[in-house]
XYZ file of N, CA, C and O in Angstrom:
820
model
N 25.971 45.078 -16.615
C 26.114 44.122 -15.483
C 27.440 44.050 -14.427
O 28.190 44.442 -15.100
N 27.025 44.094 -13.228
C 28.288 44.424 -12.395
C 28.964 43.033 -12.215
O 28.540 41.868 -12.720
N 30.121 43.062 -11.819
C 31.037 42.131 -11.350
C 30.280 41.064 -11.055
O 30.463 39.981 -10.832
N 29.581 41.378 -9.841
C 28.944 40.573 -8.633
C 27.882 39.488 -9.560
O 27.608 38.151 -9.785
N 27.313 40.523 -10.722
C 25.982 39.751 -11.272
C 26.739 38.828 -12.307
O 26.449 37.671 -12.442
N 27.956 39.150 -12.771
C 28.650 38.323 -13.880
C 29.122 37.279 -13.223
O 29.046 36.068 -13.628
N 29.578 37.032 -12.042
C 30.175 36.116 -11.115
C 28.981 35.224 -11.032
O 29.257 33.816 -11.091
N 27.814 35.440 -10.654
C 26.501 34.728 -10.190
C 26.370 33.939 -11.897
O 26.080 32.825 -11.699
N 26.161 34.990 -12.723
C 25.862 34.331 -14.208
C 26.967 33.257 -14.456
O 26.441 31.895 -14.934
N 28.206 33.201 -14.128
C 29.293 32.376 -14.585
C 28.926 30.877 -13.539
O 28.914 29.777 -14.306
N 28.753 31.152 -12.327
C 28.473 30.129 -11.541
C 27.286 29.094 -11.924
O 27.106 28.104 -11.806
N 26.128 30.180 -12.441
C 25.016 29.495 -12.596
C 25.234 28.494 -13.985
O 24.674 27.414 -14.210
N 25.827 29.045 -15.017
C 26.301 28.367 -16.309
C 26.890 27.135 -15.900
O 26.608 26.289 -16.488
N 27.979 27.282 -14.911
C 28.868 26.166 -14.673
C 27.942 25.119 -14.239
O 28.211 23.463 -14.625
N 27.169 25.489 -13.288
C 26.028 24.337 -12.541
C 25.288 23.507 -13.715
O 25.106 22.778 -13.453
N 24.619 24.347 -14.404
C 23.715 23.960 -15.581
C 24.716 22.855 -16.496
O 24.053 21.847 -16.659
N 26.073 23.174 -16.676
C 26.644 22.033 -17.438
C 26.832 20.972 -16.596
O 26.730 19.785 -17.244
N 27.072 20.727 -15.255
C 27.481 19.955 -14.711
C 26.127 19.013 -14.402
O 26.250 17.797 -14.490
N 25.071 19.621 -14.266
C 23.671 18.855 -14.153
C 23.480 18.378 -15.494
O 22.842 17.001 -15.437
N 23.699 19.004 -16.536
C 23.580 18.432 -18.135
C 24.368 17.347 -18.295
O 23.508 16.098 -18.841
N 25.375 16.981 -17.658
C 26.330 16.070 -17.668
C 26.022 14.707 -16.843
O 26.099 13.738 -17.219
N 25.392 15.242 -15.727
C 24.708 14.061 -14.816
C 23.479 13.602 -15.446
O 23.360 12.270 -15.511
N 22.789 14.340 -16.174
C 21.430 13.803 -16.568
C 21.809 13.172 -17.824
O 21.193 12.018 -17.778
N 22.894 13.671 -18.620
C 23.151 12.569 -19.759
C 23.594 11.160 -19.116
O 23.140 10.081 -19.754
N 24.479 11.127 -18.372
C 24.912 9.896 -17.823
C 23.793 9.010 -16.848
O 23.636 7.780 -17.305
N 22.982 9.501 -16.462
C 21.874 9.024 -15.805
C 20.923 8.237 -17.183
O 20.522 7.145 -16.897
N 20.710 9.501 -17.901
C 19.726 8.905 -19.028
C 20.306 7.576 -19.790
O 19.816 6.740 -20.166
N 21.800 7.697 -20.185
C 22.397 6.412 -20.766
C 22.236 5.224 -19.790
O 22.069 3.992 -20.339
N 22.503 5.448 -18.488
C 22.203 4.224 -17.581
C 20.546 3.637 -17.565
O 20.548 2.446 -17.917
N 19.722 4.426 -17.625
C 18.442 4.046 -17.579
C 17.969 3.439 -19.052
O 17.343 2.408 -19.022
N 18.665 3.998 -20.252
C 18.580 3.278 -21.607
C 19.264 2.077 -21.689
O 18.506 1.234 -22.267
N 20.257 1.599 -20.862
C 20.627 0.481 -21.150
C 20.343 -0.553 -20.507
O 20.553 -1.913 -20.524
N 19.464 -0.070 -19.053
C 19.010 -0.969 -18.554
C 17.671 -1.824 -19.106
O 16.680 -1.272 -18.801
N 17.683 -2.704 -19.592
C 16.665 -2.932 -20.354
C 15.862 -4.626 -19.836
O 15.117 -4.922 -20.227
N 17.038 -5.442 -19.238
C 16.136 -6.556 -18.568
C 15.340 -6.349 -17.421
O 15.470 -5.628 -16.668
N 14.412 -7.296 -17.616
C 12.975 -7.702 -16.727
C 13.196 -8.451 -16.095
O 13.067 -9.791 -16.339
N 13.520 -8.350 -14.630
C 13.326 -9.774 -13.884
C 13.261 -9.436 -12.166
O 13.329 -8.160 -11.776
N 12.795 -10.221 -11.416
C 12.487 -9.971 -10.133
C 13.727 -9.829 -9.729
O 14.974 -10.543 -10.015
N 13.977 -9.237 -8.333
C 15.492 -8.936 -7.812
C 15.854 -9.704 -6.324
O 14.732 -10.008 -5.845
N 16.797 -9.882 -6.142
C 17.073 -10.692 -4.886
C 18.132 -9.339 -4.328
O 19.062 -9.127 -4.744
N 17.549 -8.985 -3.110
C 18.103 -7.961 -2.247
C 18.706 -8.436 -1.024
O 17.948 -9.178 -0.427
N 19.755 -8.377 -0.707
C 20.479 -8.402 0.756
C 20.569 -7.542 1.409
O 21.573 -6.315 0.769
N 20.436 -7.487 2.751
C 20.551 -6.285 3.436
C 20.985 -6.739 4.735
O 20.559 -7.295 5.486
N 22.480 -6.214 4.822
C 23.174 -7.167 5.680
C 23.890 -5.903 6.653
O 23.864 -4.616 6.454
N 24.924 -6.181 7.669
C 25.750 -5.389 8.581
C 25.036 -5.223 9.638
O 24.350 -5.849 10.120
N 26.056 -4.387 10.886
C 25.807 -4.654 12.054
C 24.870 -3.496 12.291
O 24.882 -3.345 13.557
N 24.736 -2.762 11.610
C 23.839 -1.495 11.973
C 22.146 -1.709 12.211
O 21.619 -2.719 11.670
N 21.414 -0.689 12.650
C 19.975 -0.681 12.864
C 19.295 -0.428 11.812
O 20.133 0.687 11.189
N 18.503 -0.987 11.263
C 17.654 -0.541 10.085
C 17.433 -1.657 9.196
O 16.395 -1.390 8.072
N 18.164 -2.732 9.276
C 17.989 -3.967 8.198
C 16.405 -4.419 8.067
O 16.069 -4.135 6.757
N 15.864 -4.821 9.016
C 14.681 -5.186 8.950
C 13.732 -4.212 8.666
O 12.727 -4.330 7.679
N 13.703 -2.898 8.968
C 13.157 -1.869 8.720
C 13.140 -1.326 7.211
O 12.131 -1.109 6.730
N 14.249 -1.731 6.649
C 14.417 -1.283 5.189
C 13.815 -2.312 4.579
O 12.950 -2.161 3.404
N 13.610 -3.387 4.682
C 13.032 -4.752 4.511
C 11.232 -4.542 4.334
O 10.719 -4.611 3.608
N 11.172 -3.964 5.350
C 9.574 -3.920 5.670
C 9.058 -2.871 4.758
O 7.901 -2.600 4.252
N 9.878 -1.723 5.075
C 10.081 -0.756 3.906
C 9.591 -0.686 2.528
O 8.543 -0.548 1.938
N 10.344 -1.764 1.945
C 10.165 -2.487 0.532
C 8.906 -2.977 0.494
O 8.062 -3.002 -0.551
N 8.589 -3.805 1.400
C 7.193 -4.536 1.274
C 5.933 -3.563 1.188
O 5.228 -3.700 0.399
N 6.238 -2.469 2.317
C 5.108 -1.535 2.274
C 5.075 -0.797 1.124
O 3.769 -0.754 0.490
N 6.096 -0.467 0.578
C 6.276 0.201 -1.159
C 5.345 -0.644 -2.048
O 4.389 -0.268 -2.704
N 5.738 -1.788 -2.052
C 5.028 -2.969 -2.957
C 3.569 -3.050 -2.978
O 3.113 -3.195 -3.806
N 3.170 -3.221 -1.691
C 1.944 -3.144 -1.012
C 1.180 -1.907 -1.803
O -0.067 -2.038 -2.478
N 2.077 -0.610 -1.675
C 1.028 0.465 -1.997
C 0.961 0.701 -3.617
O 0.080 1.078 -4.161
N 1.869 -0.284 -4.289
C 1.862 -0.736 -5.677
C 0.733 -1.635 -5.935
O 0.798 -2.109 -7.155
N -0.016 -2.385 -5.090
C -0.776 -3.276 -5.325
C 0.022 -4.670 -5.776
O -0.573 -5.641 -6.400
N 1.003 -4.835 -5.157
C 1.714 -6.093 -5.360
C 1.135 -6.727 -4.191
O 1.008 -6.494 -3.024
N 1.345 -8.240 -4.549
C 1.150 -9.507 -3.339
C 2.501 -9.852 -2.957
O 3.317 -10.120 -3.274
N 2.567 -9.460 -1.321
C 3.510 -9.921 -0.543
C 3.504 -10.867 0.357
O 2.423 -11.176 0.876
N 4.431 -11.241 0.897
C 4.613 -12.119 2.034
C 6.106 -12.102 2.719
O 6.911 -11.450 2.018
N 5.797 -12.336 4.233
C 7.313 -12.198 5.015
C 7.406 -13.484 6.052
O 6.251 -13.996 6.770
N 8.401 -13.635 5.938
C 8.941 -14.751 7.194
C 10.182 -14.171 7.847
O 11.036 -13.457 7.593
N 9.530 -14.294 9.270
C 10.433 -13.785 10.358
C 11.133 -14.554 11.051
O 10.585 -15.792 11.781
N 12.529 -14.840 11.019
C 13.182 -15.790 11.835
C 13.976 -14.724 13.222
O 13.957 -13.650 13.116
N 14.254 -15.690 14.210
C 14.630 -14.872 15.304
C 13.919 -14.073 15.870
O 14.157 -12.833 16.525
N 12.473 -14.076 16.011
C 11.522 -13.006 16.537
C 10.737 -13.750 17.768
O 10.521 -14.968 17.586
N 10.268 -12.895 18.630
C 9.668 -13.682 19.726
C 8.288 -13.335 19.383
O 7.782 -13.360 18.443
N 7.585 -13.479 20.763
C 6.121 -13.359 20.564
C 5.569 -12.006 21.014
O 4.374 -11.904 21.173
N 6.697 -10.917 21.305
C 6.156 -9.909 21.391
C 5.385 -9.108 20.341
O 5.684 -9.601 19.121
N 4.877 -8.148 20.565
C 4.187 -6.994 19.510
C 5.183 -6.709 18.714
O 6.201 -6.053 18.603
N 4.457 -6.652 17.230
C 5.372 -6.461 16.200
C 4.661 -5.588 15.200
O 3.663 -5.553 14.633
N 4.811 -4.051 15.086
C 4.299 -3.215 14.430
C 4.128 -3.168 13.108
O 3.073 -3.044 12.512
N 5.285 -3.705 12.289
C 4.967 -4.196 11.079
C 3.966 -5.107 10.774
O 2.988 -5.054 9.582
N 4.037 -6.199 11.424
C 2.884 -7.086 11.318
C 1.626 -6.784 11.785
O 0.804 -6.911 10.894
N 1.328 -5.816 12.349
C 0.030 -5.212 12.863
C -0.878 -4.333 11.896
O -1.800 -4.405 11.451
N 0.586 -3.747 11.140
C -0.097 -2.694 10.078
C -0.265 -3.763 8.675
O -1.347 -3.753 7.903
N 1.184 -4.720 8.307
C 0.618 -5.183 7.219
C 0.154 -6.568 6.875
O -0.844 -6.609 5.693
N -0.563 -7.071 7.920
C -1.364 -8.182 8.195
C -2.605 -7.837 7.502
O -3.575 -8.339 6.938
N -3.098 -6.684 7.936
C -4.233 -5.925 7.629
C -4.242 -5.690 6.228
O -5.645 -5.410 5.633
N -3.378 -5.559 5.705
C -3.344 -5.274 4.195
C -3.000 -6.266 3.110
O -2.741 -6.415 2.031
N -3.270 -7.442 3.829
C -3.015 -8.702 3.198
C -1.757 -9.535 3.059
O -1.391 -10.403 2.092
N -0.704 -9.215 3.864
C 0.546 -9.700 3.806
C 0.591 -10.838 4.479
O 0.252 -10.892 5.986
N 0.995 -11.948 3.841
C 0.831 -13.203 4.805
C 2.367 -13.179 5.856
O 3.381 -12.892 5.114
N 2.250 -13.556 7.087
C 3.092 -13.623 7.769
C 3.599 -15.053 8.430
O 2.566 -15.676 8.796
N 4.769 -15.508 8.451
C 5.156 -16.628 8.853
C 6.193 -16.361 9.913
O 7.378 -15.982 9.419
N 5.967 -16.766 11.102
C 7.364 -16.329 12.189
C 7.566 -17.398 13.171
O 6.865 -18.347 13.574
N 8.998 -17.356 13.554
C 9.518 -18.444 14.187
C 9.220 -18.442 15.494
O 8.934 -19.447 16.223
N 9.093 -17.245 16.012
C 8.224 -16.864 17.263
C 9.090 -17.758 18.559
O 8.607 -17.864 19.493
N 10.567 -18.063 18.399
C 11.149 -18.733 19.749
C 11.869 -17.623 20.057
O 12.604 -17.998 21.557
N 11.872 -16.503 19.792
C 12.919 -15.649 20.202
C 14.360 -15.732 20.092
O 14.483 -16.494 19.052
N 15.416 -15.090 20.357
C 16.653 -15.104 20.301
C 17.563 -16.729 20.767
O 16.836 -17.172 21.777
N 18.283 -17.192 19.967
C 19.119 -18.357 20.467
C 19.573 -18.353 21.828
O 19.366 -19.464 22.364
N 19.801 -17.210 22.343
C 20.416 -17.022 23.812
C 19.476 -17.343 24.546
O 19.732 -17.440 26.037
N 18.166 -17.213 24.251
C 16.757 -17.510 25.105
C 16.550 -18.930 25.270
O 16.067 -19.253 26.198
N 16.283 -19.597 24.007
C 15.948 -20.841 24.028
C 16.861 -21.987 24.509
O 16.780 -22.768 25.180
N 18.168 -21.241 24.242
C 19.393 -22.462 24.390
C 19.265 -23.583 24.119
O 20.032 -24.671 24.852
N 18.698 -24.165 23.034
C 18.490 -25.280 22.225
C 18.679 -25.182 21.183
O 17.700 -24.922 20.451
N 19.737 -25.922 20.647
C 19.874 -26.040 19.081
C 19.051 -26.868 18.574
O 18.350 -26.785 17.260
N 18.285 -28.156 18.988
C 17.119 -28.741 18.381
C 15.994 -28.123 18.407
O 14.889 -28.068 17.340
N 15.606 -27.226 19.466
C 14.513 -26.588 19.374
C 14.482 -25.305 18.281
O 13.270 -25.305 17.491
N 15.481 -24.788 18.222
C 15.683 -23.545 17.012
C 15.489 -24.133 15.959
O 14.940 -23.794 14.957
N 16.546 -25.363 15.720
C 16.107 -25.830 14.149
C 15.183 -26.454 13.755
O 14.495 -26.036 12.677
N 14.269 -27.149 14.783
C 12.770 -27.578 14.414
C 11.980 -26.476 13.896
O 11.354 -26.398 12.898
N 12.180 -25.116 14.716
C 11.240 -23.862 14.533
C 11.641 -23.333 13.173
O 10.751 -22.897 12.379
N 13.029 -22.992 13.181
C 13.364 -22.602 11.751
C 13.031 -23.686 10.560
O 12.598 -22.897 9.614
N 13.185 -24.758 10.577
C 12.746 -25.406 9.606
C 11.312 -25.624 9.286
O 10.976 -25.611 7.878
N 10.483 -25.195 10.187
C 9.101 -25.441 10.253
C 8.985 -23.957 9.240
O 8.034 -23.843 8.327
N 9.475 -23.044 9.505
C 9.257 -21.623 8.871
C 9.679 -21.979 7.276
O 9.105 -21.207 6.523
N 10.905 -22.563 7.002
C 11.519 -22.643 5.996
C 10.907 -23.315 5.130
O 10.369 -23.186 3.958
N 10.030 -24.437 5.494
C 8.908 -24.859 4.565
C 7.987 -24.209 3.926
O 7.744 -23.998 3.011
N 7.575 -23.161 4.891
C 6.786 -22.332 4.452
C 7.060 -21.016 3.409
O 6.565 -20.669 2.513
N 8.675 -20.871 3.644
C 9.281 -20.077 2.856
C 9.183 -20.665 1.510
O 9.389 -20.071 0.156
N 9.764 -21.754 1.469
C 9.903 -22.614 0.356
C 8.348 -22.653 -0.500
O 8.264 -22.606 -1.879
N 7.255 -22.582 -0.148
C 6.218 -22.978 -0.527
C 5.965 -21.323 -1.189
O 5.501 -21.181 -2.174
N 6.262 -20.224 -0.472
C 6.517 -18.721 -1.002
C 7.000 -18.672 -2.364
O 6.812 -18.210 -3.108
N 8.040 -19.295 -2.311
C 8.837 -19.241 -3.523
C 8.489 -19.950 -4.660
O 8.909 -19.597 -5.799
N 7.807 -20.739 -4.464
C 7.032 -21.637 -5.681
C 5.842 -20.931 -5.988
O 5.224 -21.420 -6.931
N 5.329 -19.834 -5.429
C 4.045 -19.393 -5.699
C 4.456 -18.041 -6.643
O 4.748 -17.203 -6.185
N 3.508 -18.458 -7.836
C 3.835 -17.168 -8.968
C 3.120 -16.241 -8.637
O 3.274 -15.061 -9.085
N 1.939 -15.977 -7.842
C 1.091 -14.884 -7.026
C 1.785 -13.729 -6.197
O 1.383 -12.800 -6.049
N 2.877 -14.165 -5.554
C 3.565 -13.494 -4.690
C 4.645 -12.866 -5.540
O 5.616 -13.397 -6.269
N 4.593 -11.429 -5.287
C 5.639 -10.681 -6.212
C 6.800 -10.081 -5.531
O 7.626 -10.101 -5.908
N 6.463 -10.152 -4.293
C 7.670 -9.871 -3.174
C 7.640 -10.545 -1.982
O 6.457 -10.313 -1.008
N 8.750 -11.187 -1.492
C 8.632 -11.776 -0.193
C 10.098 -11.346 0.728
O 10.968 -11.253 0.055
N 9.774 -11.034 1.859
C 10.702 -10.726 2.740
C 11.151 -11.896 3.942
O 10.291 -12.587 4.589
N 12.316 -12.150 3.752
C 12.956 -13.298 4.684
C 13.617 -12.652 5.725
O 14.952 -12.471 5.723
N 13.234 -11.964 6.901
C 13.536 -11.278 7.874
C 14.724 -11.834 8.679
O 14.320 -13.194 9.205
N 15.963 -11.792 8.786
C 17.012 -12.185 9.555
C 17.351 -13.759 9.257
O 17.706 -14.701 10.089
N 17.013 -14.277 7.788
C 17.199 -15.681 7.212
C 18.821 -15.636 7.209
O 19.359 -16.898 7.680
N 19.565 -14.882 7.196
C 21.168 -14.771 7.127
C 21.508 -15.722 8.523
O 22.623 -16.656 8.477
N 21.202 -15.348 9.721
C 21.183 -16.129 11.068
C 21.089 -17.600 10.760
O 22.025 -18.420 11.445
N 20.130 -17.918 10.265
C 19.647 -19.630 10.082
C 20.750 -20.408 9.331
O 21.343 -21.077 9.569
N 21.281 -19.440 8.153
C 22.327 -19.980 7.424
C 23.621 -20.111 8.292
O 24.196 -21.296 8.107
N 24.000 -19.082 8.833
C 25.157 -19.203 9.580
C 25.125 -20.038 10.749
O 26.486 -20.778 11.002
N 24.045 -20.369 11.400
C 24.183 -21.243 12.470
C 23.898 -22.922 11.993
O 23.879 -23.627 12.837
N 23.499 -22.799 10.603
C 23.416 -24.269 10.314
C 22.193 -24.953 10.328
O 21.766 -26.151 10.196
N 21.002 -23.976 10.858
C 19.788 -24.466 10.773
C 18.907 -24.512 9.630
O 18.202 -25.716 9.574
N 19.166 -24.010 8.821
C 18.742 -24.181 7.534
C 19.835 -24.336 6.294
O 21.151 -23.281 6.401
N 20.109 -25.105 5.448
C 21.158 -25.566 4.674
C 21.553 -24.160 3.600
O 20.352 -24.067 2.750
N 22.524 -24.040 3.189
C 22.667 -22.739 2.315
C 22.415 -23.213 1.094
O 21.540 -22.439 0.180
N 22.807 -24.552 0.716
C 22.562 -24.921 -0.694
C 21.242 -25.184 -0.920
O 20.533 -24.982 -2.021
N 20.345 -25.356 0.023
C 18.791 -25.496 -0.220
C 18.183 -24.149 -0.194
O 17.377 -23.855 -1.102
N 18.752 -23.178 0.155
C 18.528 -21.675 0.223
C 18.591 -21.293 -1.463
O 17.975 -20.499 -1.920
N 19.845 -21.472 -1.855
C 20.024 -21.207 -3.109
C 19.414 -21.734 -4.278
O 18.935 -21.104 -5.030
N 18.932 -22.961 -4.035
C 18.569 -23.958 -4.783
C 16.922 -23.010 -4.885
O 16.370 -22.898 -6.020
N 16.191 -23.130 -3.788
C 14.808 -22.410 -3.641
C 14.769 -21.069 -4.243
O 14.006 -20.516 -5.347
N 15.931 -20.381 -4.349
C 16.097 -18.811 -4.890
C 15.871 -18.897 -6.367
O 15.769 -18.377 -7.051
N 17.080 -19.976 -6.728
C 17.002 -19.803 -8.324
C 15.935 -20.408 -8.819
O 15.645 -20.115 -10.157
N 15.083 -21.294 -8.204
C 13.750 -22.165 -9.043
C 12.570 -20.977 -8.645
O 11.525 -21.320 -9.430
N 12.609 -19.871 -8.310
C 11.719 -19.078 -7.917
C 11.087 -18.558 -9.284
O 12.077 -18.360 -10.475
N 9.703 -18.223 -9.376
C 9.362 -17.430 -10.379
C 10.145 -16.117 -10.889
O 10.804 -15.469 -10.098
N 10.454 -16.123 -12.365
C 11.112 -15.142 -12.950
C 11.068 -13.477 -12.270
O 12.010 -12.960 -12.100
N 9.605 -13.254 -12.050
C 9.547 -12.020 -11.854
C 9.151 -11.457 -10.274
O 8.846 -10.279 -9.765
N 9.551 -12.566 -9.387
C 9.449 -12.658 -8.284
C 10.507 -11.942 -7.410
O 11.606 -12.550 -7.749
N 10.081 -11.018 -6.519
C 11.787 -10.394 -5.784
C 11.630 -11.017 -4.602
O 10.603 -11.259 -3.838
N 12.927 -10.958 -3.730
C 13.102 -11.388 -2.356
C 13.877 -10.618 -1.704
O 15.195 -10.376 -2.463
N 13.588 -10.350 -0.502
C 14.448 -9.418 0.226
C 15.199 -10.220 1.417
O 14.430 -11.086 2.110
N 16.364 -10.345 1.640
C 17.044 -11.166 2.716
C 17.503 -9.950 3.751
O 18.456 -9.332 3.396
N 17.243 -10.198 5.012
C 18.113 -9.188 6.080
C 18.799 -10.012 7.269
O 18.716 -11.228 7.193
N 19.865 -9.495 7.666
C 20.388 -10.011 8.726
C 21.816 -9.807 8.881
O 22.457 -9.614 7.713
N 22.331 -9.709 9.573
C 23.820 -9.612 9.839
C 24.746 -10.914 9.396
O 24.115 -11.881 9.172
N 25.869 -10.656 8.851
C 26.632 -11.724 8.682
C 26.163 -12.464 7.182
O 26.458 -13.527 7.255
N 25.855 -11.827 6.222
C 25.200 -12.693 5.162
C 26.382 -13.313 4.408
O 27.616 -12.874 4.004
N 25.958 -14.632 4.131
C 26.966 -15.670 3.583
C 27.277 -15.133 2.233
O 26.615 -14.278 1.350
N 28.618 -15.160 1.946
C 29.171 -14.520 0.589
C 28.570 -15.153 -0.459
O 28.404 -14.268 -2.051
N 27.732 -16.355 -0.420
C 27.342 -16.824 -1.852
C 26.091 -16.115 -1.745
O 25.684 -15.935 -3.092
N 25.297 -15.738 -0.765
C 24.118 -14.826 -0.947
C 24.163 -13.532 -1.404
O 23.577 -13.140 -2.446
N 25.633 -13.085 -0.956
C 26.042 -11.885 -1.497
C 26.389 -11.737 -3.152
O 25.866 -10.905 -3.753
N 27.066 -12.548 -3.467
C 27.170 -12.883 -4.790
C 26.427 -13.115 -5.715
O 26.133 -12.632 -7.025
N 25.392 -13.507 -5.510
C 24.229 -13.962 -6.183
C 23.094 -12.887 -6.260
O 22.239 -12.836 -7.144
N 23.188 -12.171 -5.368
C 21.950 -10.836 -5.203
C 22.326 -10.015 -6.241
O 23.465 -9.602 -6.895
N 21.254 -9.107 -6.674
C 21.153 -8.293 -7.551
C 21.778 -7.020 -6.820
O 22.519 -6.358 -7.329
N 21.194 -6.786 -5.507
C 21.593 -5.614 -4.700
C 21.809 -6.169 -3.438
O 20.954 -6.539 -2.691
N 23.041 -5.147 -3.126
C 23.351 -5.495 -1.684
C 23.597 -4.229 -1.107
O 24.319 -3.297 -1.404
N 23.203 -4.088 0.171
C 23.326 -3.154 1.055
C 23.918 -3.325 2.383
O 23.202 -4.232 3.162
N 24.604 -2.561 3.027
C 25.501 -2.919 4.329
C 25.087 -1.647 4.862
O 25.366 -0.532 4.910
N 24.559 -1.973 6.228
C 23.918 -1.072 7.212
C 24.986 -0.989 8.199
O 25.214 -2.023 8.919
N 26.052 0.022 8.326
C 26.824 0.300 9.346
C 26.402 0.803 10.543
O 25.538 1.705 10.781
N 26.934 0.228 11.617
C 26.670 0.903 13.183
C 27.419 2.033 13.546
O 29.150 1.852 13.594
N 27.005 3.152 13.632
C 28.023 4.358 14.076
C 27.927 4.575 15.652
O 28.625 4.535 16.490
N 26.521 4.200 16.179
C 26.405 4.348 17.720
C 24.788 3.829 17.675
O 23.897 3.931 16.718
N 24.446 3.263 18.808
C 22.986 2.671 18.885
C 22.770 3.417 20.636
O 23.461 2.904 21.549
N 21.873 3.596 20.598
C 21.016 3.886 22.065
C 21.251 2.929 22.936
O 21.671 3.266 24.405
N 20.770 1.734 22.731
C 21.046 0.225 23.610
C 22.310 0.531 24.316
O 22.081 0.196 25.375
N 23.310 0.701 23.757
C 24.639 0.878 24.167
C 24.889 1.624 25.278
O 25.857 1.798 26.200
N 24.201 2.874 25.063
C 24.007 3.830 26.206
C 23.217 3.493 27.444
O 22.933 4.273 28.258
N 22.614 2.574 27.392
C 21.993 1.953 28.471
C 20.383 2.462 28.206
O 19.311 2.680 29.051
N 19.857 3.177 26.948
C 18.720 3.538 26.579
C 17.617 2.418 26.226
O 17.930 1.291 25.477
N 16.578 2.167 27.067
C 15.380 0.873 26.709
C 14.754 1.197 25.251
O 14.675 2.297 24.888
N 14.609 -0.107 24.672
C 14.357 -0.159 23.631
C 12.869 0.417 23.428
O 12.121 0.322 24.454
N 12.725 1.241 22.541
C 11.278 2.272 22.214
C 10.298 1.604 21.433
O 10.743 1.344 20.282
N 9.066 1.391 21.670
C 7.939 0.792 20.997
C 7.712 1.757 19.739
O 7.597 3.095 20.053
N 7.778 1.007 18.444
C 7.309 2.116 17.207
C 8.890 2.500 16.798
O 8.543 2.949 15.785
N 9.742 2.614 17.236
C 10.784 3.166 16.795
C 11.805 1.496 16.651
O 12.435 1.247 15.478
N 12.051 0.758 18.026
C 12.793 -0.210 17.786
C 11.990 -1.632 17.577
O 12.525 -2.535 17.036
N 10.770 -1.577 17.617
C 9.908 -2.859 17.253
C 8.289 -2.324 17.117
O 8.179 -1.346 17.390
């Protein structure tokens, strides 16, 4: 065996040993994860992709035959690709449909619209037939005081054991982050809009 072959064999053996160690650690974690319950996921941060991630999870759940629903806050009446697809697959949508707060410029109007959708959210959270629910951009409603944090926490805590909930939006309240099972923060490195690029259908909405 040449020196080059010996070197390759040595590297291959070391790689195998490292991968065996990784597998052992992963297998131990899988064996230790025995609790079964629905999850609370929070997807926050200033980067693009929070809603996309949430809807991706809904699409995954639907693909597994799960019953899903979604509520969208701070959305306008414009065309929505996720809704166009998922409603056809039996996903219920409740949409605030007032647009961004700087468009309405009315706290009373926004509060009433948010509360109307939130009542539907509470119904969803009490529905044992729903496996996964997405509350898209709910974090803003809590931050602006349109929906009381305590009311959200109570409804989440009282939901069916196996029901999973995804909450998206910037500036998630620390209470929601603390009670969540999984928290992801989407960081903004750069965004096309900041360079004057118009939002693109099918990519941005």
